[in-house]
Amino acid sequence: MKRVVSFLIVLAVFVATPLFAASVPKMDKEELKSQLGSENLVILDVRQGRDWSTSEFKIKDALRVDGGDLSVVKTYPKDSTFVLYCA
């Protein structure tokens, strides 16, 4: 019974994740460039481990979020635009 429940949870995650991801708006680099310097723009660099440490590309003024802890968003106004930068 425990294995069945575990399987159903894993299945639910795999089904729900793409559905949720499809509803998140995406921003291309040209749109991001046009908003750089905007007062309500917050760029969160959520790359982990080697993806971040070995990258030669880092967005100026991006806030590094280590360990996936996004609680930092609570410190910004609700009308902020958050951009998550990942590998």
JSON list of C-alpha atoms in Angstrom, two decimals:
[
{"chain": "A", "resi": 1, "resn": "MET", "atom": "CA", "xyz": [0.00, 0.00, 0.00]},
{"chain": "A", "resi": 2, "resn": "LYS", "atom": "CA", "xyz": [2.87, 2.38, 0.86]},
{"chain": "A", "resi": 3, "resn": "ARG", "atom": "CA", "xyz": [4.41, 1.84, -2.58]},
{"chain": "A", "resi": 4, "resn": "VAL", "atom": "CA", "xyz": [1.12, 2.61, -4.30]},
{"chain": "A", "resi": 5, "resn": "VAL", "atom": "CA", "xyz": [0.73, 5.87, -2.39]},
{"chain": "A", "resi": 6, "resn": "SER", "atom": "CA", "xyz": [4.34, 6.82, -3.16]},
{"chain": "A", "resi": 7, "resn": "PHE", "atom": "CA", "xyz": [3.80, 6.06, -6.84]},
{"chain": "A", "resi": 8, "resn": "LEU", "atom": "CA", "xyz": [0.65, 8.19, -6.94]},
{"chain": "A", "resi": 9, "resn": "ILE", "atom": "CA", "xyz": [2.44, 11.12, -5.32]},
{"chain": "A", "resi": 10, "resn": "VAL", "atom": "CA", "xyz": [5.31, 10.91, -7.82]},
{"chain": "A", "resi": 11, "resn": "LEU", "atom": "CA", "xyz": [2.85, 10.64, -10.69]},
{"chain": "A", "resi": 12, "resn": "ALA", "atom": "CA", "xyz": [0.92, 13.68, -9.45]},
{"chain": "A", "resi": 13, "resn": "VAL", "atom": "CA", "xyz": [4.12, 15.73, -9.31]},
{"chain": "A", "resi": 14, "resn": "PHE", "atom": "CA", "xyz": [5.08, 14.77, -12.86]},
{"chain": "A", "resi": 15, "resn": "VAL", "atom": "CA", "xyz": [1.63, 15.63, -14.17]},
{"chain": "A", "resi": 16, "resn": "ALA", "atom": "CA", "xyz": [1.16, 18.85, -12.19]},
{"chain": "A", "resi": 17, "resn": "THR", "atom": "CA", "xyz": [4.60, 20.37, -12.81]},
{"chain": "A", "resi": 18, "resn": "PRO", "atom": "CA", "xyz": [4.23, 20.87, -16.59]},
{"chain": "A", "resi": 19, "resn": "LEU", "atom": "CA", "xyz": [0.73, 22.24, -16.11]},
{"chain": "A", "resi": 20, "resn": "PHE", "atom": "CA", "xyz": [1.95, 24.78, -13.57]},
{"chain": "A", "resi": 21, "resn": "ALA", "atom": "CA", "xyz": [5.01, 25.70, -15.63]},
{"chain": "A", "resi": 22, "resn": "ALA", "atom": "CA", "xyz": [2.86, 26.41, -18.67]},
{"chain": "A", "resi": 23, "resn": "SER", "atom": "CA", "xyz": [0.99, 29.10, -16.73]},
{"chain": "A", "resi": 24, "resn": "VAL", "atom": "CA", "xyz": [4.15, 31.02, -15.77]},
{"chain": "A", "resi": 25, "resn": "PRO", "atom": "CA", "xyz": [4.82, 33.92, -18.14]},
{"chain": "A", "resi": 26, "resn": "LYS", "atom": "CA", "xyz": [8.17, 33.89, -19.90]},
{"chain": "A", "resi": 27, "resn": "MET", "atom": "CA", "xyz": [10.35, 36.86, -20.79]},
{"chain": "A", "resi": 28, "resn": "ASP", "atom": "CA", "xyz": [12.84, 36.84, -23.63]},
{"chain": "A", "resi": 29, "resn": "LYS", "atom": "CA", "xyz": [16.20, 38.57, -23.32]},
{"chain": "A", "resi": 30, "resn": "GLU", "atom": "CA", "xyz": [15.15, 41.61, -25.33]},
{"chain": "A", "resi": 31, "resn": "GLU", "atom": "CA", "xyz": [12.19, 42.25, -23.03]},
{"chain": "A", "resi": 32, "resn": "LEU", "atom": "CA", "xyz": [14.44, 41.79, -20.00]},
{"chain": "A", "resi": 33, "resn": "LYS", "atom": "CA", "xyz": [17.02, 44.20, -21.43]},
{"chain": "A", "resi": 34, "resn": "SER", "atom": "CA", "xyz": [14.32, 46.83, -21.91]},
{"chain": "A", "resi": 35, "resn": "GLN", "atom": "CA", "xyz": [13.33, 46.51, -18.24]},
{"chain": "A", "resi": 36, "resn": "LEU", "atom": "CA", "xyz": [16.83, 46.50, -16.71]},
{"chain": "A", "resi": 37, "resn": "GLY", "atom": "CA", "xyz": [17.14, 49.34, -14.24]},
{"chain": "A", "resi": 38, "resn": "SER", "atom": "CA", "xyz": [13.39, 49.42, -13.62]},
{"chain": "A", "resi": 39, "resn": "GLU", "atom": "CA", "xyz": [12.54, 50.09, -10.00]},
{"chain": "A", "resi": 40, "resn": "ASN", "atom": "CA", "xyz": [10.10, 47.17, -9.69]},
{"chain": "A", "resi": 41, "resn": "LEU", "atom": "CA", "xyz": [12.26, 44.57, -11.48]},
{"chain": "A", "resi": 42, "resn": "VAL", "atom": "CA", "xyz": [13.89, 41.92, -9.27]},
{"chain": "A", "resi": 43, "resn": "ILE", "atom": "CA", "xyz": [16.15, 39.35, -10.93]},
{"chain": "A", "resi": 44, "resn": "LEU", "atom": "CA", "xyz": [16.73, 36.21, -8.89]},
{"chain": "A", "resi": 45, "resn": "ASP", "atom": "CA", "xyz": [19.62, 34.00, -10.00]},
{"chain": "A", "resi": 46, "resn": "VAL", "atom": "CA", "xyz": [18.44, 30.56, -8.91]},
{"chain": "A", "resi": 47, "resn": "ARG", "atom": "CA", "xyz": [21.21, 28.55, -10.58]},
{"chain": "A", "resi": 48, "resn": "GLN", "atom": "CA", "xyz": [22.74, 25.99, -8.27]},
{"chain": "A", "resi": 49, "resn": "GLY", "atom": "CA", "xyz": [26.19, 24.53, -7.75]},
{"chain": "A", "resi": 50, "resn": "ARG", "atom": "CA", "xyz": [28.45, 24.44, -10.76]},
{"chain": "A", "resi": 51, "resn": "ASP", "atom": "CA", "xyz": [25.82, 26.03, -13.01]},
{"chain": "A", "resi": 52, "resn": "TRP", "atom": "CA", "xyz": [26.34, 29.24, -11.04]},
{"chain": "A", "resi": 53, "resn": "SER", "atom": "CA", "xyz": [29.93, 28.99, -9.86]},
{"chain": "A", "resi": 54, "resn": "THR", "atom": "CA", "xyz": [31.44, 28.17, -13.26]},
{"chain": "A", "resi": 55, "resn": "SER", "atom": "CA", "xyz": [29.30, 30.52, -15.31]},
{"chain": "A", "resi": 56, "resn": "GLU", "atom": "CA", "xyz": [30.98, 33.48, -16.92]},
{"chain": "A", "resi": 57, "resn": "PHE", "atom": "CA", "xyz": [27.55, 35.03, -17.48]},
{"chain": "A", "resi": 58, "resn": "LYS", "atom": "CA", "xyz": [25.91, 36.79, -14.55]},
{"chain": "A", "resi": 59, "resn": "ILE", "atom": "CA", "xyz": [23.26, 39.47, -14.81]},
{"chain": "A", "resi": 60, "resn": "LYS", "atom": "CA", "xyz": [24.31, 42.71, -13.14]},
{"chain": "A", "resi": 61, "resn": "ASP", "atom": "CA", "xyz": [22.35, 43.41, -9.94]},
{"chain": "A", "resi": 62, "resn": "ALA", "atom": "CA", "xyz": [20.77, 39.94, -9.92]},
{"chain": "A", "resi": 63, "resn": "LEU", "atom": "CA", "xyz": [20.25, 38.55, -6.45]},
{"chain": "A", "resi": 64, "resn": "ARG", "atom": "CA", "xyz": [21.66, 35.06, -5.98]},
{"chain": "A", "resi": 65, "resn": "VAL", "atom": "CA", "xyz": [19.20, 32.73, -4.29]},
{"chain": "A", "resi": 66, "resn": "ASP", "atom": "CA", "xyz": [21.12, 29.78, -2.92]},
{"chain": "A", "resi": 67, "resn": "GLY", "atom": "CA", "xyz": [19.40, 26.51, -2.07]},
{"chain": "A", "resi": 68, "resn": "GLY", "atom": "CA", "xyz": [16.12, 27.43, -3.73]},
{"chain": "A", "resi": 69, "resn": "ASP", "atom": "CA", "xyz": [15.00, 29.59, -0.80]},
{"chain": "A", "resi": 70, "resn": "LEU", "atom": "CA", "xyz": [12.65, 32.08, -2.42]},
{"chain": "A", "resi": 71, "resn": "SER", "atom": "CA", "xyz": [11.48, 33.59, 0.88]},
{"chain": "A", "resi": 72, "resn": "VAL", "atom": "CA", "xyz": [13.42, 36.73, -0.11]},
{"chain": "A", "resi": 73, "resn": "VAL", "atom": "CA", "xyz": [10.48, 37.74, -2.34]},
{"chain": "A", "resi": 74, "resn": "LYS", "atom": "CA", "xyz": [8.54, 38.66, 0.81]},
{"chain": "A", "resi": 75, "resn": "THR", "atom": "CA", "xyz": [10.86, 41.64, 1.29]},
{"chain": "A", "resi": 76, "resn": "TYR", "atom": "CA", "xyz": [9.81, 43.28, -1.99]},
{"chain": "A", "resi": 77, "resn": "PRO", "atom": "CA", "xyz": [6.59, 45.13, -2.83]},
{"chain": "A", "resi": 78, "resn": "LYS", "atom": "CA", "xyz": [3.79, 42.94, -4.20]},
{"chain": "A", "resi": 79, "resn": "ASP", "atom": "CA", "xyz": [3.76, 44.75, -7.53]},
{"chain": "A", "resi": 80, "resn": "SER", "atom": "CA", "xyz": [7.39, 43.80, -8.24]},
{"chain": "A", "resi": 81, "resn": "THR", "atom": "CA", "xyz": [8.24, 41.86, -11.36]},
{"chain": "A", "resi": 82, "resn": "PHE", "atom": "CA", "xyz": [10.32, 38.81, -10.47]},
{"chain": "A", "resi": 83, "resn": "VAL", "atom": "CA", "xyz": [12.55, 37.18, -13.06]},
{"chain": "A", "resi": 84, "resn": "LEU", "atom": "CA", "xyz": [14.04, 33.82, -12.15]},
{"chain": "A", "resi": 85, "resn": "TYR", "atom": "CA", "xyz": [17.28, 33.22, -13.98]},
{"chain": "A", "resi": 86, "resn": "CYS", "atom": "CA", "xyz": [18.20, 29.54, -14.22]},
{"chain": "A", "resi": 87, "resn": "ALA", "atom": "CA", "xyz": [20.34, 27.17, -16.27]}
]
